[in-house]
PDB file of C-alpha atoms (C1' of nucleotides) in Angstrom:
ATOM      1  CA  MET A   1      -5.886 -12.095  -1.667  1.00 60.00           C
ATOM      2  CA  PRO A   2      -5.495 -15.209   0.321  1.00 86.00           C
ATOM      3  CA  GLU A   3      -3.843 -18.337  -0.793  1.00 89.00           C
ATOM      4  CA  LEU A   4      -2.554 -20.905   1.799  1.00 95.00           C
ATOM      5  CA  PRO A   5       0.400 -18.656   3.145  1.00 93.00           C
ATOM      6  CA  GLU A   6      -2.227 -15.640   3.797  1.00 92.00           C
ATOM      7  CA  VAL A   7      -4.472 -17.980   5.530  1.00 95.00           C
ATOM      8  CA  GLU A   8      -2.060 -19.643   7.684  1.00 94.00           C
ATOM      9  CA  THR A   9      -0.478 -16.164   8.626  1.00 92.00           C
ATOM     10  CA  THR A  10      -3.980 -15.109   9.618  1.00 94.00           C
ATOM     11  CA  ARG A  11      -4.540 -18.064  11.627  1.00 94.00           C
ATOM     12  CA  ARG A  12      -1.230 -17.525  13.524  1.00 93.00           C
ATOM     13  CA  GLY A  13      -1.914 -13.994  13.949  1.00 92.00           C
ATOM     14  CA  LEU A  14      -5.386 -14.550  15.544  1.00 94.00           C
ATOM     15  CA  ALA A  15      -4.893 -17.957  17.432  1.00 95.00           C
ATOM     16  CA  PRO A  16      -3.355 -16.401  20.679  1.00 95.00           C
ATOM     17  CA  HIS A  17      -6.220 -13.815  20.828  1.00 95.00           C
ATOM     18  CA  LEU A  18      -9.081 -16.552  20.260  1.00 97.00           C
ATOM     19  CA  VAL A  19      -7.809 -19.924  21.595  1.00 98.00           C
ATOM     20  CA  GLY A  20      -8.701 -20.497  25.218  1.00 98.00           C
ATOM     21  CA  HIS A  21     -11.004 -17.262  25.195  1.00 98.00           C
ATOM     22  CA  ARG A  22     -14.811 -17.407  25.423  1.00 98.00           C
ATOM     23  CA  LEU A  23     -17.038 -15.729  22.923  1.00 98.00           C
ATOM     24  CA  ASP A  24     -19.909 -13.381  23.366  1.00 98.00           C
ATOM     25  CA  GLY A  25     -21.463 -14.067  20.277  1.00 98.00           C
ATOM     26  CA  ALA A  26     -21.380 -12.830  16.763  1.00 98.00           C
ATOM     27  CA  SER A  27     -22.764  -9.739  14.938  1.00 98.00           C
ATOM     28  CA  VAL A  28     -23.894 -10.407  11.213  1.00 98.00           C
ATOM     29  CA  ARG A  29     -24.350  -7.519   9.289  1.00 98.00           C
ATOM     30  CA  GLN A  30     -24.489  -9.011   5.820  1.00 98.00           C
ATOM     31  CA  PRO A  31     -25.597 -12.803   5.784  1.00 98.00           C
ATOM     32  CA  ARG A  32     -25.282 -13.057   1.898  1.00 97.00           C
ATOM     33  CA  LEU A  33     -21.772 -14.435   1.248  1.00 98.00           C
ATOM     34  CA  ARG A  34     -20.812 -17.268  -1.037  1.00 97.00           C
ATOM     35  CA  TRP A  35     -23.444 -19.188   0.893  1.00 98.00           C
ATOM     36  CA  PRO A  36     -25.670 -17.687   3.576  1.00 98.00           C
ATOM     37  CA  VAL A  37     -24.237 -17.278   7.070  1.00 98.00           C
ATOM     38  CA  PRO A  38     -26.133 -19.686   9.356  1.00 98.00           C
ATOM     39  CA  GLU A  39     -28.994 -18.041  11.248  1.00 96.00           C
ATOM     40  CA  GLY A  40     -28.556 -18.083  14.794  1.00 97.00           C
ATOM     41  CA  LEU A  41     -24.861 -17.950  14.518  1.00 98.00           C
ATOM     42  CA  SER A  42     -24.616 -15.720  17.494  1.00 98.00           C
ATOM     43  CA  SER A  43     -26.366 -17.950  19.986  1.00 98.00           C
ATOM     44  CA  LEU A  44     -24.315 -20.989  18.773  1.00 98.00           C
ATOM     45  CA  LEU A  45     -21.252 -19.119  19.823  1.00 98.00           C
ATOM     46  CA  ALA A  46     -22.064 -17.210  22.771  1.00 98.00           C
ATOM     47  CA  GLY A  47     -20.803 -18.371  25.995  1.00 98.00           C
ATOM     48  CA  ARG A  48     -18.349 -21.029  24.212  1.00 98.00           C
ATOM     49  CA  ARG A  49     -14.785 -21.288  24.681  1.00 98.00           C
ATOM     50  CA  VAL A  50     -12.542 -21.425  21.715  1.00 98.00           C
ATOM     51  CA  GLU A  51     -10.840 -24.776  21.625  1.00 98.00           C
ATOM     52  CA  HIS A  52      -8.888 -24.560  18.574  1.00 98.00           C
ATOM     53  CA  LEU A  53      -8.036 -22.613  15.436  1.00 98.00           C
ATOM     54  CA  THR A  54      -6.760 -24.728  12.864  1.00 98.00           C
ATOM     55  CA  ARG A  55      -6.571 -24.749   8.828  1.00 98.00           C
ATOM     56  CA  ARG A  56      -7.569 -27.170   6.227  1.00 98.00           C
ATOM     57  CA  GLY A  57      -6.467 -26.133   2.800  1.00 97.00           C
ATOM     58  CA  LYS A  58      -7.640 -22.423   2.728  1.00 97.00           C
ATOM     59  CA  TYR A  59     -10.553 -23.008   5.304  1.00 98.00           C
ATOM     60  CA  LEU A  60     -10.146 -21.729   8.814  1.00 98.00           C
ATOM     61  CA  LEU A  61     -11.888 -24.030  11.410  1.00 98.00           C
ATOM     62  CA  LEU A  62     -12.610 -22.542  14.754  1.00 98.00           C
ATOM     63  CA  GLY A  63     -13.642 -25.257  17.310  1.00 98.00           C
ATOM     64  CA  VAL A  64     -15.767 -24.366  20.012  1.00 97.00           C
ATOM     65  CA  GLY A  65     -17.114 -27.322  21.581  1.00 92.00           C
ATOM     66  CA  ASN A  66     -20.770 -27.797  20.144  1.00 94.00           C
ATOM     67  CA  GLY A  67     -19.477 -27.420  16.554  1.00 98.00           C
ATOM     68  CA  THR A  68     -16.832 -25.579  14.378  1.00 98.00           C
ATOM     69  CA  LEU A  69     -17.140 -22.627  12.564  1.00 98.00           C
ATOM     70  CA  LEU A  70     -15.694 -22.776   9.010  1.00 98.00           C
ATOM     71  CA  ILE A  71     -14.278 -19.710   7.431  1.00 98.00           C
ATOM     72  CA  HIS A  72     -12.994 -18.999   4.007  1.00 98.00           C
ATOM     73  CA  LEU A  73     -11.657 -15.727   2.747  1.00 97.00           C
ATOM     74  CA  GLY A  74     -12.528 -16.267  -0.878  1.00 97.00           C
ATOM     75  CA  MET A  75     -10.775 -13.640  -3.215  1.00 95.00           C
ATOM     76  CA  SER A  76     -11.025 -10.550  -1.191  1.00 95.00           C
ATOM     77  CA  GLY A  77     -11.686 -11.689   2.380  1.00 96.00           C
ATOM     78  CA  SER A  78      -9.427 -10.869   5.531  1.00 95.00           C
ATOM     79  CA  LEU A  79      -9.875 -11.156   9.144  1.00 95.00           C
ATOM     80  CA  GLN A  80      -8.610  -8.690  11.651  1.00 94.00           C
ATOM     81  CA  LEU A  81      -8.612  -8.237  15.404  1.00 94.00           C
ATOM     82  CA  VAL A  82     -10.191  -4.938  16.388  1.00 95.00           C
ATOM     83  CA  PRO A  83     -11.935  -3.331  19.422  1.00 96.00           C
ATOM     84  CA  ALA A  84     -15.516  -4.546  19.386  1.00 97.00           C
ATOM     85  CA  ASP A  85     -16.929  -0.826  19.092  1.00 97.00           C
ATOM     86  CA  THR A  86     -14.846   0.116  15.952  1.00 97.00           C
ATOM     87  CA  PRO A  87     -17.220   1.372  13.413  1.00 97.00           C
ATOM     88  CA  ALA A  88     -18.056  -0.979  10.947  1.00 97.00           C
ATOM     89  CA  GLN A  89     -17.281  -0.191   7.185  1.00 95.00           C
ATOM     90  CA  ARG A  90     -19.077  -0.941   4.236  1.00 95.00           C
ATOM     91  CA  HIS A  91     -17.745  -4.563   3.624  1.00 97.00           C
ATOM     92  CA  ASP A  92     -17.414  -5.366   7.318  1.00 98.00           C
ATOM     93  CA  HIS A  93     -19.903  -8.264   7.133  1.00 98.00           C
ATOM     94  CA  VAL A  94     -19.243 -10.379  10.272  1.00 98.00           C
ATOM     95  CA  ASP A  95     -17.860  -9.785  13.653  1.00 98.00           C
ATOM     96  CA  LEU A  96     -16.853 -12.724  16.261  1.00 98.00           C
ATOM     97  CA  LEU A  97     -17.273 -11.168  19.633  1.00 98.00           C
ATOM     98  CA  VAL A  98     -14.401 -12.392  21.982  1.00 98.00           C
ATOM     99  CA  GLU A  99     -15.074 -11.914  25.692  1.00 97.00           C
ATOM    100  CA  GLY A 100     -13.193  -8.724  27.083  1.00 97.00           C
ATOM    101  CA  GLY A 101     -14.378  -6.285  24.092  1.00 97.00           C
ATOM    102  CA  THR A 102     -12.311  -7.427  21.086  1.00 96.00           C
ATOM    103  CA  ALA A 103     -13.816  -8.651  17.967  1.00 97.00           C
ATOM    104  CA  VAL A 104     -12.497 -10.723  14.904  1.00 97.00           C
ATOM    105  CA  ARG A 105     -13.839  -8.724  12.036  1.00 97.00           C
ATOM    106  CA  PHE A 106     -14.526 -10.525   8.773  1.00 98.00           C
ATOM    107  CA  THR A 107     -14.341  -8.128   5.641  1.00 97.00           C
ATOM    108  CA  ASP A 108     -14.727  -9.177   2.201  1.00 97.00           C
ATOM    109  CA  PRO A 109     -15.737  -6.762  -0.615  1.00 96.00           C
ATOM    110  CA  ARG A 110     -16.462  -9.294  -3.131  1.00 97.00           C
ATOM    111  CA  ARG A 111     -18.185 -11.539  -0.819  1.00 97.00           C
ATOM    112  CA  PHE A 112     -16.725 -14.866  -2.332  1.00 97.00           C
ATOM    113  CA  GLY A 113     -15.838 -15.838   1.115  1.00 98.00           C
ATOM    114  CA  ALA A 114     -17.876 -18.082   3.385  1.00 98.00           C
ATOM    115  CA  VAL A 115     -18.779 -18.326   7.118  1.00 98.00           C
ATOM    116  CA  LEU A 116     -20.267 -21.722   7.859  1.00 98.00           C
ATOM    117  CA  TRP A 117     -21.128 -23.909  10.821  1.00 98.00           C
ATOM    118  CA  THR A 118     -20.915 -27.804  11.320  1.00 98.00           C
ATOM    119  CA  ALA A 119     -21.826 -29.654  14.259  1.00 97.00           C
ATOM    120  CA  GLY A 120     -20.237 -32.722  13.088  1.00 95.00           C
ATOM    121  CA  ALA A 121     -16.717 -33.750  12.116  1.00 97.00           C
ATOM    122  CA  PRO A 122     -15.376 -30.949   9.998  1.00 97.00           C
ATOM    123  CA  SER A 123     -13.595 -33.492   7.805  1.00 97.00           C
ATOM    124  CA  GLU A 124     -17.029 -34.874   6.665  1.00 96.00           C
ATOM    125  CA  HIS A 125     -18.456 -31.446   5.716  1.00 97.00           C
ATOM    126  CA  PRO A 126     -19.350 -31.483   2.110  1.00 97.00           C
ATOM    127  CA  LEU A 127     -16.901 -28.780   1.244  1.00 97.00           C
ATOM    128  CA  LEU A 128     -14.051 -30.406   3.050  1.00 98.00           C
ATOM    129  CA  ALA A 129     -14.461 -34.153   2.653  1.00 97.00           C
ATOM    130  CA  GLN A 130     -13.211 -34.044  -1.117  1.00 96.00           C
ATOM    131  CA  LEU A 131     -10.193 -32.121  -0.468  1.00 98.00           C
ATOM    132  CA  GLY A 132      -6.711 -33.362  -1.650  1.00 98.00           C
ATOM    133  CA  PRO A 133      -3.694 -33.608   0.742  1.00 98.00           C
ATOM    134  CA  GLU A 134      -2.030 -30.547   2.410  1.00 98.00           C
ATOM    135  CA  PRO A 135       0.896 -29.538   0.469  1.00 98.00           C
ATOM    136  CA  LEU A 136       3.104 -29.226   3.365  1.00 98.00           C
ATOM    137  CA  GLY A 137       1.961 -32.526   5.004  1.00 98.00           C
ATOM    138  CA  PRO A 138       3.266 -35.979   4.625  1.00 97.00           C
ATOM    139  CA  ALA A 139       0.883 -37.192   1.957  1.00 97.00           C
ATOM    140  CA  PHE A 140       1.917 -34.769  -0.725  1.00 98.00           C
ATOM    141  CA  ASP A 141       4.762 -35.722  -3.073  1.00 98.00           C
ATOM    142  CA  GLY A 142       5.660 -35.878  -6.799  1.00 98.00           C
ATOM    143  CA  GLY A 143       4.149 -39.494  -6.599  1.00 98.00           C
ATOM    144  CA  THR A 144       0.825 -38.244  -5.635  1.00 96.00           C
ATOM    145  CA  LEU A 145       0.759 -35.559  -8.303  1.00 98.00           C
ATOM    146  CA  TRP A 146       1.911 -37.935 -11.052  1.00 98.00           C
ATOM    147  CA  GLN A 147      -0.609 -40.428  -9.925  1.00 97.00           C
ATOM    148  CA  ARG A 148      -3.420 -37.710 -10.464  1.00 98.00           C
ATOM    149  CA  ALA A 149      -2.041 -36.589 -13.662  1.00 98.00           C
ATOM    150  CA  ARG A 150      -2.066 -40.043 -15.353  1.00 97.00           C
ATOM    151  CA  GLY A 151      -4.005 -39.869 -18.690  1.00 97.00           C
ATOM    152  CA  ARG A 152      -5.003 -36.382 -18.061  1.00 97.00           C
ATOM    153  CA  GLN A 153      -4.927 -33.640 -20.617  1.00 97.00           C
ATOM    154  CA  VAL A 154      -5.498 -30.413 -18.673  1.00 97.00           C
ATOM    155  CA  ALA A 155      -2.578 -28.157 -18.389  1.00 97.00           C
ATOM    156  CA  VAL A 156      -0.390 -28.842 -15.329  1.00 98.00           C
ATOM    157  CA  LYS A 157      -0.996 -25.515 -13.945  1.00 98.00           C
ATOM    158  CA  ALA A 158      -4.883 -26.262 -13.747  1.00 97.00           C
ATOM    159  CA  LEU A 159      -3.969 -29.635 -12.064  1.00 98.00           C
ATOM    160  CA  LEU A 160      -1.885 -27.901  -9.596  1.00 98.00           C
ATOM    161  CA  MET A 161      -4.757 -25.459  -8.686  1.00 97.00           C
ATOM    162  CA  ASP A 162      -7.359 -28.136  -8.246  1.00 97.00           C
ATOM    163  CA  SER A 163      -8.092 -28.595  -4.536  1.00 97.00           C
ATOM    164  CA  HIS A 164      -9.114 -32.159  -5.173  1.00 97.00           C
ATOM    165  CA  VAL A 165      -5.677 -32.905  -6.121  1.00 98.00           C
ATOM    166  CA  VAL A 166      -3.702 -30.798  -3.524  1.00 98.00           C
ATOM    167  CA  VAL A 167      -5.120 -27.911  -1.448  1.00 98.00           C
ATOM    168  CA  GLY A 168      -3.906 -24.413  -0.999  1.00 96.00           C
ATOM    169  CA  VAL A 169      -2.049 -23.641  -4.477  1.00 97.00           C
ATOM    170  CA  GLY A 170      -3.619 -20.738  -5.878  1.00 96.00           C
ATOM    171  CA  ASN A 171      -2.501 -18.559  -8.989  1.00 96.00           C
ATOM    172  CA  ILE A 172       0.343 -16.744  -7.460  1.00 95.00           C
ATOM    173  CA  TYR A 173       2.283 -19.933  -6.063  1.00 96.00           C
ATOM    174  CA  ALA A 174       1.211 -22.185  -8.938  1.00 97.00           C
ATOM    175  CA  ASN A 175       2.925 -19.646 -11.360  1.00 97.00           C
ATOM    176  CA  GLU A 176       6.001 -19.513  -8.928  1.00 97.00           C
ATOM    177  CA  ALA A 177       6.320 -23.252  -8.262  1.00 98.00           C
ATOM    178  CA  LEU A 178       6.158 -23.998 -11.945  1.00 98.00           C
ATOM    179  CA  PHE A 179       8.859 -21.556 -12.739  1.00 98.00           C
ATOM    180  CA  ARG A 180      11.073 -22.929  -9.999  1.00 98.00           C
ATOM    181  CA  SER A 181      10.687 -26.280 -11.376  1.00 98.00           C
ATOM    182  CA  ARG A 182      11.042 -25.098 -14.997  1.00 98.00           C
ATOM    183  CA  ILE A 183       7.702 -26.763 -16.221  1.00 98.00           C
ATOM    184  CA  ASP A 184       5.552 -25.001 -18.950  1.00 98.00           C
ATOM    185  CA  PRO A 185       2.492 -24.085 -17.218  1.00 98.00           C
ATOM    186  CA  ARG A 186       0.527 -25.177 -20.500  1.00 97.00           C
ATOM    187  CA  ARG A 187       2.072 -28.705 -20.600  1.00 97.00           C
ATOM    188  CA  ALA A 188      -0.435 -31.509 -20.382  1.00 98.00           C
ATOM    189  CA  ALA A 189      -0.446 -32.951 -17.043  1.00 98.00           C
ATOM    190  CA  GLY A 190      -0.444 -36.509 -18.221  1.00 98.00           C
ATOM    191  CA  SER A 191       2.846 -35.716 -20.277  1.00 98.00           C
ATOM    192  CA  ILE A 192       5.079 -34.880 -17.468  1.00 98.00           C
ATOM    193  CA  SER A 193       7.694 -37.530 -15.899  1.00 98.00           C
ATOM    194  CA  ALA A 194       7.597 -38.655 -12.418  1.00 98.00           C
ATOM    195  CA  LEU A 195      11.044 -36.974 -11.689  1.00 98.00           C
ATOM    196  CA  ARG A 196       9.719 -33.641 -12.961  1.00 98.00           C
ATOM    197  CA  PHE A 197       6.509 -33.900 -10.670  1.00 98.00           C
ATOM    198  CA  GLN A 198       8.949 -34.583  -7.998  1.00 98.00           C
ATOM    199  CA  ARG A 199      10.716 -31.351  -8.553  1.00 98.00           C
ATOM    200  CA  LEU A 200       7.393 -29.665  -8.846  1.00 98.00           C
ATOM    201  CA  ALA A 201       6.016 -30.988  -5.621  1.00 98.00           C
ATOM    202  CA  GLU A 202       9.513 -29.775  -3.921  1.00 98.00           C
ATOM    203  CA  ALA A 203       8.956 -26.354  -5.438  1.00 98.00           C
ATOM    204  CA  VAL A 204       5.554 -26.290  -4.182  1.00 98.00           C
ATOM    205  CA  ARG A 205       6.706 -27.072  -0.714  1.00 98.00           C
ATOM    206  CA  THR A 206       9.569 -24.473  -0.687  1.00 97.00           C
ATOM    207  CA  VAL A 207       7.583 -21.752  -2.111  1.00 96.00           C
ATOM    208  CA  LEU A 208       4.675 -22.117   0.299  1.00 96.00           C
ATOM    209  CA  THR A 209       7.133 -22.412   3.253  1.00 95.00           C
ATOM    210  CA  GLU A 210       9.048 -19.364   2.409  1.00 94.00           C
ATOM    211  CA  ALA A 211       5.911 -17.205   1.831  1.00 93.00           C
ATOM    212  CA  ILE A 212       4.627 -18.390   5.359  1.00 93.00           C
ATOM    213  CA  GLU A 213       7.797 -17.311   7.001  1.00 90.00           C
ATOM    214  CA  GLN A 214       7.761 -13.924   5.389  1.00 87.00           C
ATOM    215  CA  GLY A 215       4.123 -13.423   6.494  1.00 81.00           C
ATOM    216  CA  GLY A 216       2.397 -14.145   2.951  1.00 74.00           C
ATOM    217  CA  THR A 217       2.265 -12.065  -0.133  1.00 67.00           C
ATOM    218  CA  THR A 218       0.836  -8.395   0.190  1.00 55.00           C
ATOM    219  CA  LEU A 219      -1.462  -7.681  -2.803  1.00 48.00           C
ATOM    220  CA  ARG A 220      -3.438  -4.434  -2.630  1.00 46.00           C
ATOM    221  CA  ASP A 221      -4.250  -4.376   1.183  1.00 45.00           C
ATOM    222  CA  PHE A 222      -3.687  -7.743   2.615  1.00 52.00           C
ATOM    223  CA  VAL A 223      -2.804  -7.728   6.167  1.00 49.00           C
ATOM    224  CA  ALA A 224      -2.648 -10.661   8.606  1.00 55.00           C
ATOM    225  CA  GLY A 225      -4.903 -11.029  11.497  1.00 55.00           C
ATOM    226  CA  ASP A 226      -2.627  -8.708  13.641  1.00 48.00           C
ATOM    227  CA  GLY A 227      -2.613  -6.031  11.018  1.00 49.00           C
ATOM    228  CA  ARG A 228       0.958  -6.494   9.769  1.00 49.00           C
ATOM    229  CA  PRO A 229       1.477  -6.848   5.943  1.00 53.00           C
ATOM    230  CA  GLY A 230       3.345  -9.684   4.269  1.00 64.00           C
ATOM    231  CA  TYR A 231       6.733  -9.379   2.698  1.00 68.00           C
ATOM    232  CA  PHE A 232       6.690 -12.367  -0.076  1.00 79.00           C
ATOM    233  CA  GLN A 233       5.668  -9.840  -2.741  1.00 78.00           C
ATOM    234  CA  GLN A 234       9.381  -9.119  -3.119  1.00 76.00           C
ATOM    235  CA  GLN A 235      10.186 -12.546  -3.810  1.00 87.00           C
ATOM    236  CA  LEU A 236       7.942 -13.203  -6.737  1.00 94.00           C
ATOM    237  CA  GLN A 237       9.814 -14.270  -9.847  1.00 96.00           C
ATOM    238  CA  VAL A 238       6.956 -14.574 -12.457  1.00 96.00           C
ATOM    239  CA  TYR A 239       3.675 -13.418 -10.973  1.00 95.00           C
ATOM    240  CA  GLY A 240       2.861  -9.826 -11.999  1.00 94.00           C
ATOM    241  CA  ARG A 241       6.010  -9.814 -14.055  1.00 95.00           C
ATOM    242  CA  ALA A 242       4.837 -10.445 -17.615  1.00 95.00           C
ATOM    243  CA  GLY A 243       7.191  -8.850 -20.149  1.00 95.00           C
ATOM    244  CA  ARG A 244       9.897  -8.252 -17.721  1.00 95.00           C
ATOM    245  CA  PRO A 245      13.218 -10.225 -17.696  1.00 96.00           C
ATOM    246  CA  CYS A 246      13.498 -13.569 -16.375  1.00 97.00           C
ATOM    247  CA  VAL A 247      15.626 -13.698 -13.153  1.00 96.00           C
ATOM    248  CA  ARG A 248      17.451 -16.598 -14.588  1.00 97.00           C
ATOM    249  CA  CYS A 249      18.103 -16.042 -18.014  1.00 98.00           C
ATOM    250  CA  ALA A 250      16.775 -12.438 -18.799  1.00 97.00           C
ATOM    251  CA  THR A 251      14.185 -13.611 -21.604  1.00 97.00           C
ATOM    252  CA  ALA A 252      11.019 -11.447 -21.487  1.00 96.00           C
ATOM    253  CA  LEU A 253       8.510 -13.421 -19.473  1.00 96.00           C
ATOM    254  CA  ARG A 254       5.276 -14.402 -21.306  1.00 96.00           C
ATOM    255  CA  GLU A 255       1.690 -14.253 -20.281  1.00 96.00           C
ATOM    256  CA  VAL A 256      -0.990 -16.563 -21.344  1.00 95.00           C
ATOM    257  CA  ARG A 257      -4.543 -17.506 -19.923  1.00 94.00           C
ATOM    258  CA  LEU A 258      -4.996 -21.031 -18.687  1.00 94.00           C
ATOM    259  CA  GLY A 259      -8.733 -21.719 -17.306  1.00 89.00           C
ATOM    260  CA  GLN A 260      -9.407 -17.750 -17.194  1.00 89.00           C
ATOM    261  CA  ARG A 261      -6.288 -17.294 -15.074  1.00 95.00           C
ATOM    262  CA  SER A 262      -3.387 -15.399 -15.882  1.00 95.00           C
ATOM    263  CA  SER A 263      -0.197 -17.431 -16.112  1.00 97.00           C
ATOM    264  CA  VAL A 264       3.171 -15.989 -16.337  1.00 97.00           C
ATOM    265  CA  PHE A 265       6.417 -18.002 -17.320  1.00 97.00           C
ATOM    266  CA  CYS A 266       9.609 -17.788 -19.089  1.00 97.00           C
ATOM    267  CA  PRO A 267       9.443 -19.248 -22.616  1.00 97.00           C
ATOM    268  CA  ARG A 268      13.183 -20.382 -22.420  1.00 98.00           C
ATOM    269  CA  CYS A 269      13.547 -21.816 -18.893  1.00 98.00           C
ATOM    270  CA  GLN A 270      10.226 -23.581 -18.587  1.00 98.00           C
ATOM    271  CA  ARG A 271       9.567 -26.563 -20.916  1.00 97.00           C
TER     272      ARG A 271
ATOM    273  C1'  DC B   1     -15.158 -39.397 -15.826  1.00 96.84           C
ATOM    274  C1'  DC B   2     -12.974 -35.359 -18.074  1.00 96.84           C
ATOM    275  C1'  DC B   3     -12.784 -30.474 -19.403  1.00 96.84           C
ATOM    276  C1'  DA B   4     -13.938 -25.459 -20.306  1.00 96.84           C
ATOM    277  C1'  DA B   5     -16.757 -22.105 -19.302  1.00 96.84           C
ATOM    278  C1'  DG B   6     -19.879 -19.757 -16.275  1.00 96.84           C
ATOM    279  C1'  DA B   7     -21.384 -18.094 -12.105  1.00 96.84           C
ATOM    280  C1'  DC B   8     -21.085 -15.459  -7.732  1.00 96.84           C
ATOM    281  C1'  DC B   9     -19.514  -9.988  -6.345  1.00 96.84           C
ATOM    282  C1'  DT B  10     -17.000  -5.444  -5.910  1.00 96.84           C
ATOM    283  C1'  DG B  11     -13.742  -2.238  -6.981  1.00 96.84           C
ATOM    284  C1'  DG B  12      -9.605  -0.462  -9.254  1.00 96.84           C
ATOM    285  C1'  DC B  13      -7.414   0.582 -13.543  1.00 96.84           C
ATOM    286  C1'  DG B  14      -6.258   1.921 -18.418  1.00 96.84           C
ATOM    287  C1'  DG B  15      -8.238   3.610 -22.583  1.00 96.84           C
ATOM    288  C1'  DC B  16     -11.338   6.761 -25.131  1.00 96.84           C
TER     289       DC B  16
ATOM    290  C1'  DT C   1     -14.176  14.135 -15.468  1.00 96.84           C
ATOM    291  C1'  DG C   2     -17.136  10.050 -17.196  1.00 96.84           C
ATOM    292  C1'  DC C   3     -18.086   5.795 -18.930  1.00 96.84           C
ATOM    293  C1'  DC C   4     -16.852   0.952 -20.503  1.00 96.84           C
ATOM    294  C1'  DG C   5     -14.464  -3.058 -20.450  1.00 96.84           C
ATOM    295  C1'  DC C   6     -11.169  -5.631 -18.349  1.00 96.84           C
ATOM    296  C1'  DC C   7      -8.818  -7.607 -14.671  1.00 96.84           C
ATOM    297  C1'  DA C   8      -8.248  -9.439  -9.742  1.00 96.84           C
ATOM    298  C1'  DG C   9      -5.515 -13.653  -4.582  1.00 96.84           C
ATOM    299  C1'  DG C  10     -11.357 -18.951  -5.299  1.00 96.84           C
ATOM    300  C1'  DT C  11     -13.858 -22.671  -6.458  1.00 96.84           C
ATOM    301  C1'  DC C  12     -18.547 -24.788  -6.972  1.00 96.84           C
ATOM    302  C1'  DT C  13     -21.547 -25.624 -10.665  1.00 96.84           C
ATOM    303  C1'  DT C  14     -23.048 -26.634 -15.230  1.00 96.84           C
ATOM    304  C1'  DG C  15     -23.089 -28.266 -19.795  1.00 96.84           C
ATOM    305  C1'  DG C  16     -21.016 -30.627 -23.411  1.00 96.84           C
TER     306       DG C  16
END
DNA sequence: CCCAAGACCTGGCGGC
DNA sequence: TGCCGCCAGGTCTTGG
């Protein structure tokens, strides 16, 4: 489900209901996520006021004073605001209880997501410390991509999806950004010119920005924290369109697998 | 260091 | 209808 725009959409939906509010604790029904949910989570949170809800890559960071709750949605995770007495379904693993009777409910059928706690600086947490720049921040441009690509044989699409190179670009938006910048996803990263990386970085920026503006991409049942669906799916030009005509030249779009991920591209427009 | 594949999970779909 | 294999928005870990 979630790439950066979906995580950001979730963050924006939840922030007004969390920041400045006090937590009553947490209810953990299934602690076995990607990593175990910390024991004693509820007492760490109980009575604390939420200071901020921010995002680093695809991680949500909930700051509560004595530490930070790190939440990753994995492939199938979502967060929704519900009345705290709403009966839990099979995959509703964790509730963050907000003073006044609401809960932020973490649901994740595949359990690739994570709910972790760090008492120190989040940026020093092992999972965050090695992350590349934010694609919408000032540290990301074609130059950083080109630098990281030098001498590398990996497919440019794999490089783009490497969170140590740049965070937040998952399979959907990698496909879309490569189409927009007319780069063949299979190209060896090190063989691409600085100018073309400039165009790629620009495409990453615009496609993510547009997706955030439209509330993310709704696939299956993604909904933001406030329960509204995203509308970006209608804007996808290649993802999920294998065999259908290219929007630019009408050539049938091709699908190949790169690093076990489906990659769709126009064999004529993308070189 | 670089790269590909495996691992972790569940659910939905197409095909037989 | 039932079963089987494959696919899915992520990313850490392992092995060559």
